[in-house]
Amino acid sequence: MIPMHIAINGWFWNQPDTGSGQYVRELLRALRQIDKANDYTLVIPGHKNTPDNVPDGVNIITTGSSPDSKPGKVWFEQQQFPAAVRRSNADIAHVPYWGPPLSSPAKLVTSVLDVIPLLYPEYSGGIMTRLYTSMVKAAAQGSAYVITLSEASKTDVAAQLPFPPERVIPIHLAPKEAYHPKMGAERDPDVAKKYNLPEDPFIFYIGGFDARKQLDQLFAAYTYVVQAHGEYTPLVIAGREPDWTNPLFPDMRTYADSLDIPEENLFWIGYVDEEDKPSLYRLAELFVYPSAYEGFGLPILEAMASGTPTVANNIPVFDEIVGDGAFLIEAGSATKMGGAMLALLEQKDLYDSMRNNGAARATNFTWRKTARETLDVYKKALAYTD
């Protein structure tokens, strides 16, 4: 087969603490590991810092400067990225997030990680955000193929976007190799000290604080643990705290107070550096993820790969991903979630079984597999004709 040239939108490359940033970095790294036959170009907006950790053999095109703002992002997506694709003579243009150009000089592949703004109107923001959502919804129709992250997400994409379902391809993500029960464990004591973690076994949450994440369910469930479990088991909450006056972010500190959760039981550790996350999962006794909707839900796989038993809501995407590797409970039920946490804390056989099942299940997800399946989509896109 004649070699392809793939140009990848790198708007999020220098934002490795975001889901889109992690996706583009891990995907391109894995693609270069499995594929030496094709050429890859990473297109970086000019206002960004020099990109770091770019895999060997990847060309870099830096566009002209554009503001690091919503209008600047639109300018990059709609004008600068397509111009760079044309200049590079690429065969495939891949936008690894939902921000495709209305017109592309190469066959277009778009990754739609989720359609939250369409499913949850409260996330669509003001008029400018709604206009942007309408634009990228229309632009997605110009894609040869759309990649999404799960069969569950494909169902949502097919329902929300005017795009043929047969050209929506679900490709799972994967935990990094660093997420392992023992690999890198020598750093764990230093990480525990860095974040002032409790010495006692603790329950762990890491993620966002918007209403969709349902931290209220977790906090209500945790009250059952406090009341019924005979041992002190604190709750560690990781993530950069939002502006609690924003309607999208229910004030969880006030809610915790209203539940009379003892102050000494809650550890709000704030933003966590990416390289410290594997240690936090390993150090935790349990990981709990009460989200009501995800395009994929990578933190669950990260916890499972780390050997940490996990409790989550039984929503379609989690049911698809975890199999018997996590304790899934009735979505939204605080009593069921509290019961699951207590069962794992107090039944060693169940705990060990869930730990082993989770670690085994996580081995089915690798970035090399993600890259192989993505490369197959590039090949299909190259052959696609309207």
mmCIF file of C-alpha atoms in Angstrom:
data_model
loop_
_atom_site.group_PDB
_atom_site.id
_atom_site.type_symbol
_atom_site.label_atom_id
_atom_site.label_comp_id
_atom_site.label_asym_id
_atom_site.label_seq_id
_atom_site.Cartn_x
_atom_site.Cartn_y
_atom_site.Cartn_z
ATOM 1 C CA MET A 1 0.000 0.000 0.000
ATOM 2 C CA ILE A 2 1.257 3.502 -0.850
ATOM 3 C CA PRO A 3 2.328 5.316 2.361
ATOM 4 C CA MET A 4 -0.075 7.863 3.781
ATOM 5 C CA HIS A 5 0.667 11.255 5.267
ATOM 6 C CA ILE A 6 -1.484 12.053 8.300
ATOM 7 C CA ALA A 7 -1.722 15.593 9.718
ATOM 8 C CA ILE A 8 -3.023 15.814 13.292
ATOM 9 C CA ASN A 9 -4.551 18.856 14.951
ATOM 10 C CA GLY A 10 -2.362 19.619 17.995
ATOM 11 C CA TRP A 11 -4.395 22.336 19.729
ATOM 12 C CA PHE A 12 -4.464 20.294 22.951
ATOM 13 C CA TRP A 13 -0.927 18.890 22.734
ATOM 14 C CA ASN A 14 0.437 21.225 25.385
ATOM 15 C CA GLN A 15 -2.496 20.541 27.711
ATOM 16 C CA PRO A 16 -1.652 17.024 28.983
ATOM 17 C CA ASP A 17 -3.832 17.501 32.063
ATOM 18 C CA THR A 18 -6.966 17.499 29.883
ATOM 19 C CA GLY A 19 -8.665 14.456 28.425
ATOM 20 C CA SER A 20 -8.157 15.727 24.865
ATOM 21 C CA GLY A 21 -4.492 16.419 25.567
ATOM 22 C CA GLN A 22 -3.889 12.932 26.956
ATOM 23 C CA TYR A 23 -5.729 11.401 24.006
ATOM 24 C CA VAL A 24 -3.673 13.090 21.277
ATOM 25 C CA ARG A 25 -0.370 12.448 23.073
ATOM 26 C CA GLU A 26 -0.942 8.777 23.793
ATOM 27 C CA LEU A 27 -2.466 8.119 20.384
ATOM 28 C CA LEU A 28 0.394 9.687 18.405
ATOM 29 C CA ARG A 29 3.007 7.970 20.581
ATOM 30 C CA ALA A 30 1.376 4.579 19.996
ATOM 31 C CA LEU A 31 0.899 5.229 16.289
ATOM 32 C CA ARG A 32 4.619 5.869 15.865
ATOM 33 C CA GLN A 33 5.408 2.693 17.801
ATOM 34 C CA ILE A 34 3.368 0.465 15.493
ATOM 35 C CA ASP A 35 3.640 2.389 12.227
ATOM 36 C CA LYS A 36 6.930 3.354 10.601
ATOM 37 C CA ALA A 37 5.566 3.247 7.038
ATOM 38 C CA ASN A 38 3.420 6.381 7.105
ATOM 39 C CA ASP A 39 4.312 10.025 7.696
ATOM 40 C CA TYR A 40 2.850 12.046 10.561
ATOM 41 C CA THR A 41 2.703 15.811 11.005
ATOM 42 C CA LEU A 42 1.587 17.524 14.196
ATOM 43 C CA VAL A 43 0.109 20.988 13.633
ATOM 44 C CA ILE A 44 0.635 23.309 16.589
ATOM 45 C CA PRO A 45 -0.884 26.808 16.987
ATOM 46 C CA GLY A 46 1.758 29.520 16.996
ATOM 47 C CA HIS A 47 0.913 30.982 20.401
ATOM 48 C CA LYS A 48 1.630 27.677 22.176
ATOM 49 C CA ASN A 49 4.975 26.822 23.714
ATOM 50 C CA THR A 50 7.349 24.558 21.815
ATOM 51 C CA PRO A 51 5.694 21.130 21.987
ATOM 52 C CA ASP A 52 7.384 18.637 24.299
ATOM 53 C CA ASN A 53 7.543 14.839 24.130
ATOM 54 C CA VAL A 54 6.760 14.697 20.424
ATOM 55 C CA PRO A 55 7.615 11.167 19.192
ATOM 56 C CA ASP A 56 10.661 10.728 16.985
ATOM 57 C CA GLY A 57 9.948 10.984 13.292
ATOM 58 C CA VAL A 58 6.911 13.264 13.633
ATOM 59 C CA ASN A 59 7.041 16.472 11.597
ATOM 60 C CA ILE A 60 5.940 19.664 13.312
ATOM 61 C CA ILE A 61 4.213 22.591 11.636
ATOM 62 C CA THR A 62 3.725 25.684 13.756
ATOM 63 C CA THR A 63 1.053 28.025 12.434
ATOM 64 C CA GLY A 64 0.981 31.777 12.723
ATOM 65 C CA SER A 65 0.029 33.274 16.061
ATOM 66 C CA SER A 66 -3.576 33.216 17.183
ATOM 67 C CA PRO A 67 -5.063 34.314 20.504
ATOM 68 C CA ASP A 68 -5.297 31.670 23.219
ATOM 69 C CA SER A 69 -9.036 32.239 23.403
ATOM 70 C CA LYS A 70 -12.273 30.827 22.025
ATOM 71 C CA PRO A 71 -12.099 33.019 18.889
ATOM 72 C CA GLY A 72 -8.422 32.088 18.494
ATOM 73 C CA LYS A 73 -9.295 28.390 18.761
ATOM 74 C CA VAL A 74 -11.954 28.749 16.066
ATOM 75 C CA TRP A 75 -9.485 30.603 13.821
ATOM 76 C CA PHE A 76 -6.942 27.811 14.267
ATOM 77 C CA GLU A 77 -9.492 25.058 13.567
ATOM 78 C CA GLN A 78 -11.168 26.686 10.576
ATOM 79 C CA GLN A 79 -8.262 28.490 8.894
ATOM 80 C CA GLN A 80 -4.799 27.707 10.197
ATOM 81 C CA PHE A 81 -5.102 23.933 10.558
ATOM 82 C CA PRO A 82 -6.561 23.390 7.043
ATOM 83 C CA ALA A 83 -3.872 25.688 5.586
ATOM 84 C CA ALA A 84 -1.161 23.628 7.319
ATOM 85 C CA VAL A 85 -2.731 20.404 6.042
ATOM 86 C CA ARG A 86 -2.622 21.800 2.504
ATOM 87 C CA ARG A 87 0.991 22.957 2.932
ATOM 88 C CA SER A 88 2.056 19.534 4.188
ATOM 89 C CA ASN A 89 0.335 17.713 1.306
ATOM 90 C CA ALA A 90 -1.243 15.370 3.849
ATOM 91 C CA ASP A 91 -3.664 12.676 2.716
ATOM 92 C CA ILE A 92 -5.547 12.524 6.021
ATOM 93 C CA ALA A 93 -6.439 15.341 8.424
ATOM 94 C CA HIS A 94 -7.280 14.064 11.907
ATOM 95 C CA VAL A 95 -8.923 16.351 14.450
ATOM 96 C CA PRO A 96 -8.702 14.363 17.717
ATOM 97 C CA TYR A 97 -11.556 16.252 19.383
ATOM 98 C CA TRP A 98 -14.887 17.707 18.316
ATOM 99 C CA GLY A 99 -13.586 20.735 16.403
ATOM 100 C CA PRO A 100 -13.396 19.853 12.692
ATOM 101 C CA PRO A 101 -13.017 22.457 9.940
ATOM 102 C CA LEU A 102 -15.946 23.176 7.659
ATOM 103 C CA SER A 103 -13.650 22.523 4.714
ATOM 104 C CA SER A 104 -10.600 20.254 4.582
ATOM 105 C CA PRO A 105 -8.049 19.816 1.775
ATOM 106 C CA ALA A 106 -7.510 16.187 2.859
ATOM 107 C CA LYS A 107 -9.796 13.327 3.857
ATOM 108 C CA LEU A 108 -11.092 14.286 7.297
ATOM 109 C CA VAL A 109 -11.276 12.064 10.389
ATOM 110 C CA THR A 110 -12.849 13.573 13.500
ATOM 111 C CA SER A 111 -12.778 12.126 17.009
ATOM 112 C CA VAL A 112 -15.968 12.997 18.886
ATOM 113 C CA LEU A 113 -15.097 12.151 22.472
ATOM 114 C CA ASP A 114 -18.624 12.918 23.699
ATOM 115 C CA VAL A 115 -21.680 14.987 22.806
ATOM 116 C CA ILE A 116 -22.305 16.435 26.266
ATOM 117 C CA PRO A 117 -23.358 19.915 24.986
ATOM 118 C CA LEU A 118 -26.125 18.252 22.956
ATOM 119 C CA LEU A 119 -27.289 15.823 25.635
ATOM 120 C CA TYR A 120 -27.083 18.346 28.469
ATOM 121 C CA PRO A 121 -28.211 21.801 27.250
ATOM 122 C CA GLU A 122 -27.006 23.424 30.478
ATOM 123 C CA TYR A 123 -23.455 22.690 29.318
ATOM 124 C CA SER A 124 -23.914 24.591 26.057
ATOM 125 C CA GLY A 125 -23.220 27.928 27.787
ATOM 126 C CA GLY A 126 -23.874 31.331 26.215
ATOM 127 C CA ILE A 127 -24.696 32.304 22.674
ATOM 128 C CA MET A 128 -21.082 32.036 21.439
ATOM 129 C CA THR A 129 -20.719 28.497 22.787
ATOM 130 C CA ARG A 130 -24.038 27.487 21.233
ATOM 131 C CA LEU A 131 -22.945 28.930 17.892
ATOM 132 C CA TYR A 132 -19.675 27.006 18.118
ATOM 133 C CA THR A 133 -21.539 23.776 18.895
ATOM 134 C CA SER A 134 -23.808 24.330 15.898
ATOM 135 C CA MET A 135 -20.801 24.970 13.665
ATOM 136 C CA VAL A 136 -18.845 21.858 14.638
ATOM 137 C CA LYS A 137 -22.022 19.787 14.474
ATOM 138 C CA ALA A 138 -22.380 20.874 10.843
ATOM 139 C CA ALA A 139 -18.647 20.504 10.159
ATOM 140 C CA ALA A 140 -18.654 16.882 11.326
ATOM 141 C CA GLN A 141 -20.725 16.023 8.253
ATOM 142 C CA GLY A 142 -17.642 16.671 6.134
ATOM 143 C CA SER A 143 -15.735 13.854 7.838
ATOM 144 C CA ALA A 144 -15.015 10.646 5.997
ATOM 145 C CA TYR A 145 -15.210 8.879 9.360
ATOM 146 C CA VAL A 146 -15.986 9.823 12.933
ATOM 147 C CA ILE A 147 -14.161 8.051 15.746
ATOM 148 C CA THR A 148 -15.875 7.813 19.093
ATOM 149 C CA LEU A 149 -14.790 6.098 22.275
ATOM 150 C CA SER A 150 -17.371 3.375 22.917
ATOM 151 C CA GLU A 151 -20.430 1.646 21.516
ATOM 152 C CA ALA A 152 -22.504 3.615 24.015
ATOM 153 C CA SER A 153 -21.007 6.862 22.761
ATOM 154 C CA LYS A 154 -21.588 5.787 19.165
ATOM 155 C CA THR A 155 -25.287 5.452 19.954
ATOM 156 C CA ASP A 156 -25.342 9.027 21.270
ATOM 157 C CA VAL A 157 -23.296 10.407 18.367
ATOM 158 C CA ALA A 158 -25.542 8.692 15.820
ATOM 159 C CA ALA A 159 -28.627 10.093 17.561
ATOM 160 C CA GLN A 160 -27.293 13.644 17.896
ATOM 161 C CA LEU A 161 -25.265 14.230 14.716
ATOM 162 C CA PRO A 162 -26.566 14.100 11.135
ATOM 163 C CA PHE A 163 -23.947 11.543 10.174
ATOM 164 C CA PRO A 164 -24.285 7.965 8.847
ATOM 165 C CA PRO A 165 -23.948 5.509 11.769
ATOM 166 C CA GLU A 166 -21.948 3.064 9.629
ATOM 167 C CA ARG A 167 -19.159 5.650 9.449
ATOM 168 C CA VAL A 168 -19.025 6.166 13.215
ATOM 169 C CA ILE A 169 -16.295 3.862 14.536
ATOM 170 C CA PRO A 170 -15.967 3.174 18.282
ATOM 171 C CA ILE A 171 -12.371 2.796 19.448
ATOM 172 C CA HIS A 172 -11.668 2.340 23.148
ATOM 173 C CA LEU A 173 -9.045 4.284 25.053
ATOM 174 C CA ALA A 174 -6.559 2.652 27.419
ATOM 175 C CA PRO A 175 -4.699 3.356 30.660
ATOM 176 C CA LYS A 176 -1.045 4.302 30.366
ATOM 177 C CA GLU A 177 1.549 1.677 31.232
ATOM 178 C CA ALA A 178 2.298 3.623 34.435
ATOM 179 C CA TYR A 179 -1.036 2.454 35.863
ATOM 180 C CA HIS A 180 0.062 -0.826 37.369
ATOM 181 C CA PRO A 181 -0.165 -2.376 40.864
ATOM 182 C CA LYS A 182 3.627 -2.312 41.277
ATOM 183 C CA MET A 183 5.339 -0.443 38.435
ATOM 184 C CA GLY A 184 6.638 2.822 39.877
ATOM 185 C CA ALA A 185 5.405 1.976 43.382
ATOM 186 C CA GLU A 186 8.682 3.216 44.865
ATOM 187 C CA ARG A 187 7.316 6.760 44.345
ATOM 188 C CA ASP A 188 4.148 6.113 46.357
ATOM 189 C CA PRO A 189 5.493 7.226 49.782
ATOM 190 C CA ASP A 190 6.749 10.504 48.314
ATOM 191 C CA VAL A 191 3.421 11.139 46.588
ATOM 192 C CA ALA A 192 1.543 10.397 49.820
ATOM 193 C CA LYS A 193 3.680 12.980 51.600
ATOM 194 C CA LYS A 194 3.347 15.527 48.769
ATOM 195 C CA TYR A 195 -0.454 15.551 49.029
ATOM 196 C CA ASN A 196 -0.607 15.036 52.794
ATOM 197 C CA LEU A 197 -2.649 11.865 52.370
ATOM 198 C CA PRO A 198 -4.080 10.089 55.404
ATOM 199 C CA GLU A 199 -2.119 7.135 56.730
ATOM 200 C CA ASP A 200 -5.325 5.126 57.124
ATOM 201 C CA PRO A 201 -6.889 3.239 54.174
ATOM 202 C CA PHE A 202 -8.933 5.760 52.197
ATOM 203 C CA ILE A 203 -11.649 5.967 49.547
ATOM 204 C CA PHE A 204 -10.605 7.972 46.498
ATOM 205 C CA TYR A 205 -12.267 10.140 43.872
ATOM 206 C CA ILE A 206 -10.541 12.108 41.124
ATOM 207 C CA GLY A 207 -12.302 14.030 38.395
ATOM 208 C CA GLY A 208 -14.511 17.026 37.775
ATOM 209 C CA PHE A 209 -17.073 18.663 40.022
ATOM 210 C CA ASP A 210 -19.851 19.548 37.583
ATOM 211 C CA ALA A 211 -23.362 18.276 38.236
ATOM 212 C CA ARG A 212 -22.956 15.352 35.797
ATOM 213 C CA LYS A 213 -20.217 13.886 38.015
ATOM 214 C CA GLN A 214 -22.758 13.455 40.866
ATOM 215 C CA LEU A 215 -20.447 14.052 43.794
ATOM 216 C CA ASP A 216 -23.611 14.438 45.872
ATOM 217 C CA GLN A 217 -24.305 10.732 45.334
ATOM 218 C CA LEU A 218 -20.801 9.850 46.508
ATOM 219 C CA PHE A 219 -21.010 12.067 49.593
ATOM 220 C CA ALA A 220 -24.426 10.712 50.556
ATOM 221 C CA ALA A 221 -23.141 7.158 50.034
ATOM 222 C CA TYR A 222 -20.104 7.917 52.148
ATOM 223 C CA THR A 223 -22.310 8.765 55.141
ATOM 224 C CA TYR A 224 -23.296 5.083 55.281
ATOM 225 C CA VAL A 225 -19.630 4.120 55.442
ATOM 226 C CA VAL A 226 -19.014 6.595 58.267
ATOM 227 C CA GLN A 227 -21.995 5.261 60.211
ATOM 228 C CA ALA A 228 -21.615 1.535 59.599
ATOM 229 C CA HIS A 229 -17.921 0.796 59.076
ATOM 230 C CA GLY A 230 -16.081 0.210 62.303
ATOM 231 C CA GLU A 231 -12.811 1.758 61.183
ATOM 232 C CA TYR A 232 -11.811 5.286 60.235
ATOM 233 C CA THR A 233 -11.825 5.399 56.421
ATOM 234 C CA PRO A 234 -11.368 8.929 55.084
ATOM 235 C CA LEU A 235 -12.498 10.179 51.689
ATOM 236 C CA VAL A 236 -9.870 11.815 49.468
ATOM 237 C CA ILE A 237 -11.208 14.168 46.779
ATOM 238 C CA ALA A 238 -8.774 15.139 44.009
ATOM 239 C CA GLY A 239 -9.242 17.763 41.323
ATOM 240 C CA ARG A 240 -9.033 21.520 40.926
ATOM 241 C CA GLU A 241 -12.022 22.972 42.769
ATOM 242 C CA PRO A 242 -14.330 25.148 40.661
ATOM 243 C CA ASP A 243 -16.136 28.380 41.416
ATOM 244 C CA TRP A 244 -18.842 26.962 43.659
ATOM 245 C CA THR A 245 -21.168 29.870 42.775
ATOM 246 C CA ASN A 246 -21.390 28.629 39.183
ATOM 247 C CA PRO A 247 -24.734 26.825 38.671
ATOM 248 C CA LEU A 248 -22.960 23.989 36.842
ATOM 249 C CA PHE A 249 -21.027 23.150 40.008
ATOM 250 C CA PRO A 250 -23.174 22.271 43.046
ATOM 251 C CA ASP A 251 -21.327 23.420 46.163
ATOM 252 C CA MET A 252 -19.982 20.131 47.485
ATOM 253 C CA ARG A 253 -18.273 21.655 50.519
ATOM 254 C CA THR A 254 -21.588 23.072 51.705
ATOM 255 C CA TYR A 255 -23.337 19.800 50.881
ATOM 256 C CA ALA A 256 -20.791 17.811 52.902
ATOM 257 C CA ASP A 257 -21.435 20.100 55.858
ATOM 258 C CA SER A 258 -25.187 19.574 55.501
ATOM 259 C CA LEU A 259 -24.626 15.799 55.748
ATOM 260 C CA ASP A 260 -22.613 16.244 58.952
ATOM 261 C CA ILE A 261 -19.627 14.427 57.474
ATOM 262 C CA PRO A 262 -16.839 14.958 60.011
ATOM 263 C CA GLU A 263 -14.358 17.523 58.730
ATOM 264 C CA GLU A 264 -11.431 15.244 59.574
ATOM 265 C CA ASN A 265 -12.843 12.592 57.214
ATOM 266 C CA LEU A 266 -12.556 14.717 54.059
ATOM 267 C CA PHE A 267 -9.239 15.440 52.350
ATOM 268 C CA TRP A 268 -9.548 17.970 49.521
ATOM 269 C CA ILE A 269 -6.148 17.655 47.850
ATOM 270 C CA GLY A 270 -6.783 19.839 44.779
ATOM 271 C CA TYR A 271 -5.053 19.551 41.438
ATOM 272 C CA VAL A 272 -2.913 16.440 40.971
ATOM 273 C CA ASP A 273 0.111 16.318 38.671
ATOM 274 C CA GLU A 274 -0.322 13.747 35.920
ATOM 275 C CA GLU A 275 2.745 11.736 36.949
ATOM 276 C CA ASP A 276 1.382 11.356 40.496
ATOM 277 C CA LYS A 277 -1.971 9.825 39.562
ATOM 278 C CA PRO A 278 -0.798 6.178 39.394
ATOM 279 C CA SER A 279 0.495 6.408 42.963
ATOM 280 C CA LEU A 280 -2.777 7.880 44.214
ATOM 281 C CA TYR A 281 -4.785 5.042 42.699
ATOM 282 C CA ARG A 282 -2.404 2.451 44.183
ATOM 283 C CA LEU A 283 -2.483 4.067 47.607
ATOM 284 C CA ALA A 284 -6.286 4.121 47.711
ATOM 285 C CA GLU A 285 -8.289 1.321 49.277
ATOM 286 C CA LEU A 286 -11.227 1.937 46.934
ATOM 287 C CA PHE A 287 -11.923 4.146 43.941
ATOM 288 C CA VAL A 288 -15.470 5.474 43.478
ATOM 289 C CA TYR A 289 -16.723 7.156 40.311
ATOM 290 C CA PRO A 290 -20.388 8.266 40.518
ATOM 291 C CA SER A 291 -20.667 9.935 37.084
ATOM 292 C CA ALA A 292 -24.041 9.903 35.332
ATOM 293 C CA TYR A 293 -22.599 10.173 31.822
ATOM 294 C CA GLU A 294 -19.210 9.698 30.137
ATOM 295 C CA GLY A 295 -18.028 9.252 26.587
ATOM 296 C CA PHE A 296 -15.656 6.627 27.972
ATOM 297 C CA GLY A 297 -14.644 6.970 31.639
ATOM 298 C CA LEU A 298 -10.883 6.437 31.610
ATOM 299 C CA PRO A 299 -10.412 6.915 35.397
ATOM 300 C CA ILE A 300 -12.261 3.637 36.003
ATOM 301 C CA LEU A 301 -9.796 1.741 33.804
ATOM 302 C CA GLU A 302 -6.861 3.541 35.432
ATOM 303 C CA ALA A 303 -8.033 2.435 38.866
ATOM 304 C CA MET A 304 -8.643 -1.147 37.725
ATOM 305 C CA ALA A 305 -5.218 -1.307 36.062
ATOM 306 C CA SER A 306 -3.680 -0.083 39.323
ATOM 307 C CA GLY A 307 -5.249 -2.951 41.248
ATOM 308 C CA THR A 308 -7.724 -0.753 43.113
ATOM 309 C CA PRO A 309 -11.289 -2.108 43.504
ATOM 310 C CA THR A 310 -13.760 0.280 41.917
ATOM 311 C CA VAL A 311 -17.403 1.227 42.475
ATOM 312 C CA ALA A 312 -19.367 3.077 39.783
ATOM 313 C CA ASN A 313 -22.856 3.623 38.433
ATOM 314 C CA ASN A 314 -24.209 1.059 36.006
ATOM 315 C CA ILE A 315 -24.502 3.312 32.970
ATOM 316 C CA PRO A 316 -24.150 1.867 29.435
ATOM 317 C CA VAL A 317 -20.550 2.898 28.816
ATOM 318 C CA PHE A 318 -19.304 1.489 32.134
ATOM 319 C CA ASP A 319 -21.194 -1.751 31.601
ATOM 320 C CA GLU A 320 -19.491 -2.007 28.195
ATOM 321 C CA ILE A 321 -16.003 -1.299 29.473
ATOM 322 C CA VAL A 322 -15.593 -2.941 32.865
ATOM 323 C CA GLY A 323 -17.306 -6.314 32.499
ATOM 324 C CA ASP A 324 -16.840 -8.005 35.883
ATOM 325 C CA GLY A 325 -13.875 -5.773 36.731
ATOM 326 C CA ALA A 326 -15.745 -3.233 38.864
ATOM 327 C CA PHE A 327 -18.716 -3.131 41.227
ATOM 328 C CA LEU A 328 -21.497 -1.447 39.235
ATOM 329 C CA ILE A 329 -24.579 -0.320 41.119
ATOM 330 C CA GLU A 330 -27.953 1.179 40.264
ATOM 331 C CA ALA A 331 -27.277 4.584 38.724
ATOM 332 C CA GLY A 332 -27.892 7.456 41.124
ATOM 333 C CA SER A 333 -28.523 5.312 44.218
ATOM 334 C CA ALA A 334 -26.590 6.534 47.244
ATOM 335 C CA THR A 335 -27.735 3.595 49.358
ATOM 336 C CA LYS A 336 -26.539 1.048 46.781
ATOM 337 C CA MET A 337 -23.237 2.862 46.389
ATOM 338 C CA GLY A 338 -22.739 2.989 50.143
ATOM 339 C CA GLY A 339 -23.583 -0.713 50.393
ATOM 340 C CA ALA A 340 -21.061 -1.577 47.671
ATOM 341 C CA MET A 341 -18.306 0.367 49.422
ATOM 342 C CA LEU A 342 -19.074 -1.320 52.741
ATOM 343 C CA ALA A 343 -19.153 -4.762 51.117
ATOM 344 C CA LEU A 344 -15.705 -4.259 49.612
ATOM 345 C CA LEU A 345 -14.259 -2.817 52.818
ATOM 346 C CA GLU A 346 -15.584 -5.619 55.017
ATOM 347 C CA GLN A 347 -15.458 -8.742 52.797
ATOM 348 C CA LYS A 348 -11.861 -9.655 52.013
ATOM 349 C CA ASP A 349 -12.780 -12.371 49.506
ATOM 350 C CA LEU A 350 -14.940 -9.942 47.533
ATOM 351 C CA TYR A 351 -12.251 -7.265 47.755
ATOM 352 C CA ASP A 352 -9.524 -9.593 46.457
ATOM 353 C CA SER A 353 -11.758 -10.931 43.699
ATOM 354 C CA MET A 354 -12.646 -7.439 42.505
ATOM 355 C CA ARG A 355 -9.011 -6.377 42.641
ATOM 356 C CA ASN A 356 -7.932 -9.339 40.492
ATOM 357 C CA ASN A 357 -10.862 -9.083 38.079
ATOM 358 C CA GLY A 358 -10.269 -5.376 37.549
ATOM 359 C CA ALA A 359 -6.556 -5.740 36.861
ATOM 360 C CA ALA A 360 -7.219 -8.626 34.461
ATOM 361 C CA ARG A 361 -9.967 -6.761 32.611
ATOM 362 C CA ALA A 362 -7.775 -3.667 32.195
ATOM 363 C CA THR A 363 -5.187 -5.684 30.259
ATOM 364 C CA ASN A 364 -7.691 -5.877 27.375
ATOM 365 C CA PHE A 365 -7.189 -2.155 26.753
ATOM 366 C CA THR A 366 -3.870 -0.949 25.332
ATOM 367 C CA TRP A 367 -2.826 2.134 23.395
ATOM 368 C CA ARG A 368 -1.217 -0.099 20.768
ATOM 369 C CA LYS A 369 -4.653 -1.614 20.113
ATOM 370 C CA THR A 370 -6.189 1.881 20.015
ATOM 371 C CA ALA A 371 -3.521 2.954 17.524
ATOM 372 C CA ARG A 372 -4.015 -0.112 15.292
ATOM 373 C CA GLU A 373 -7.748 0.484 15.087
ATOM 374 C CA THR A 374 -7.224 4.203 14.420
ATOM 375 C CA LEU A 375 -4.768 3.390 11.630
ATOM 376 C CA ASP A 376 -7.444 1.161 10.096
ATOM 377 C CA VAL A 377 -9.807 4.151 10.088
ATOM 378 C CA TYR A 378 -7.180 6.260 8.299
ATOM 379 C CA LYS A 379 -6.944 3.575 5.607
ATOM 380 C CA LYS A 380 -10.729 3.491 5.238
ATOM 381 C CA ALA A 381 -10.836 7.279 5.052
ATOM 382 C CA LEU A 382 -8.213 7.357 2.308
ATOM 383 C CA ALA A 383 -10.348 4.979 0.242
ATOM 384 C CA TYR A 384 -13.616 6.778 1.004
ATOM 385 C CA THR A 385 -15.488 8.514 -1.801
ATOM 386 C CA ASP A 386 -18.675 10.556 -1.409
#
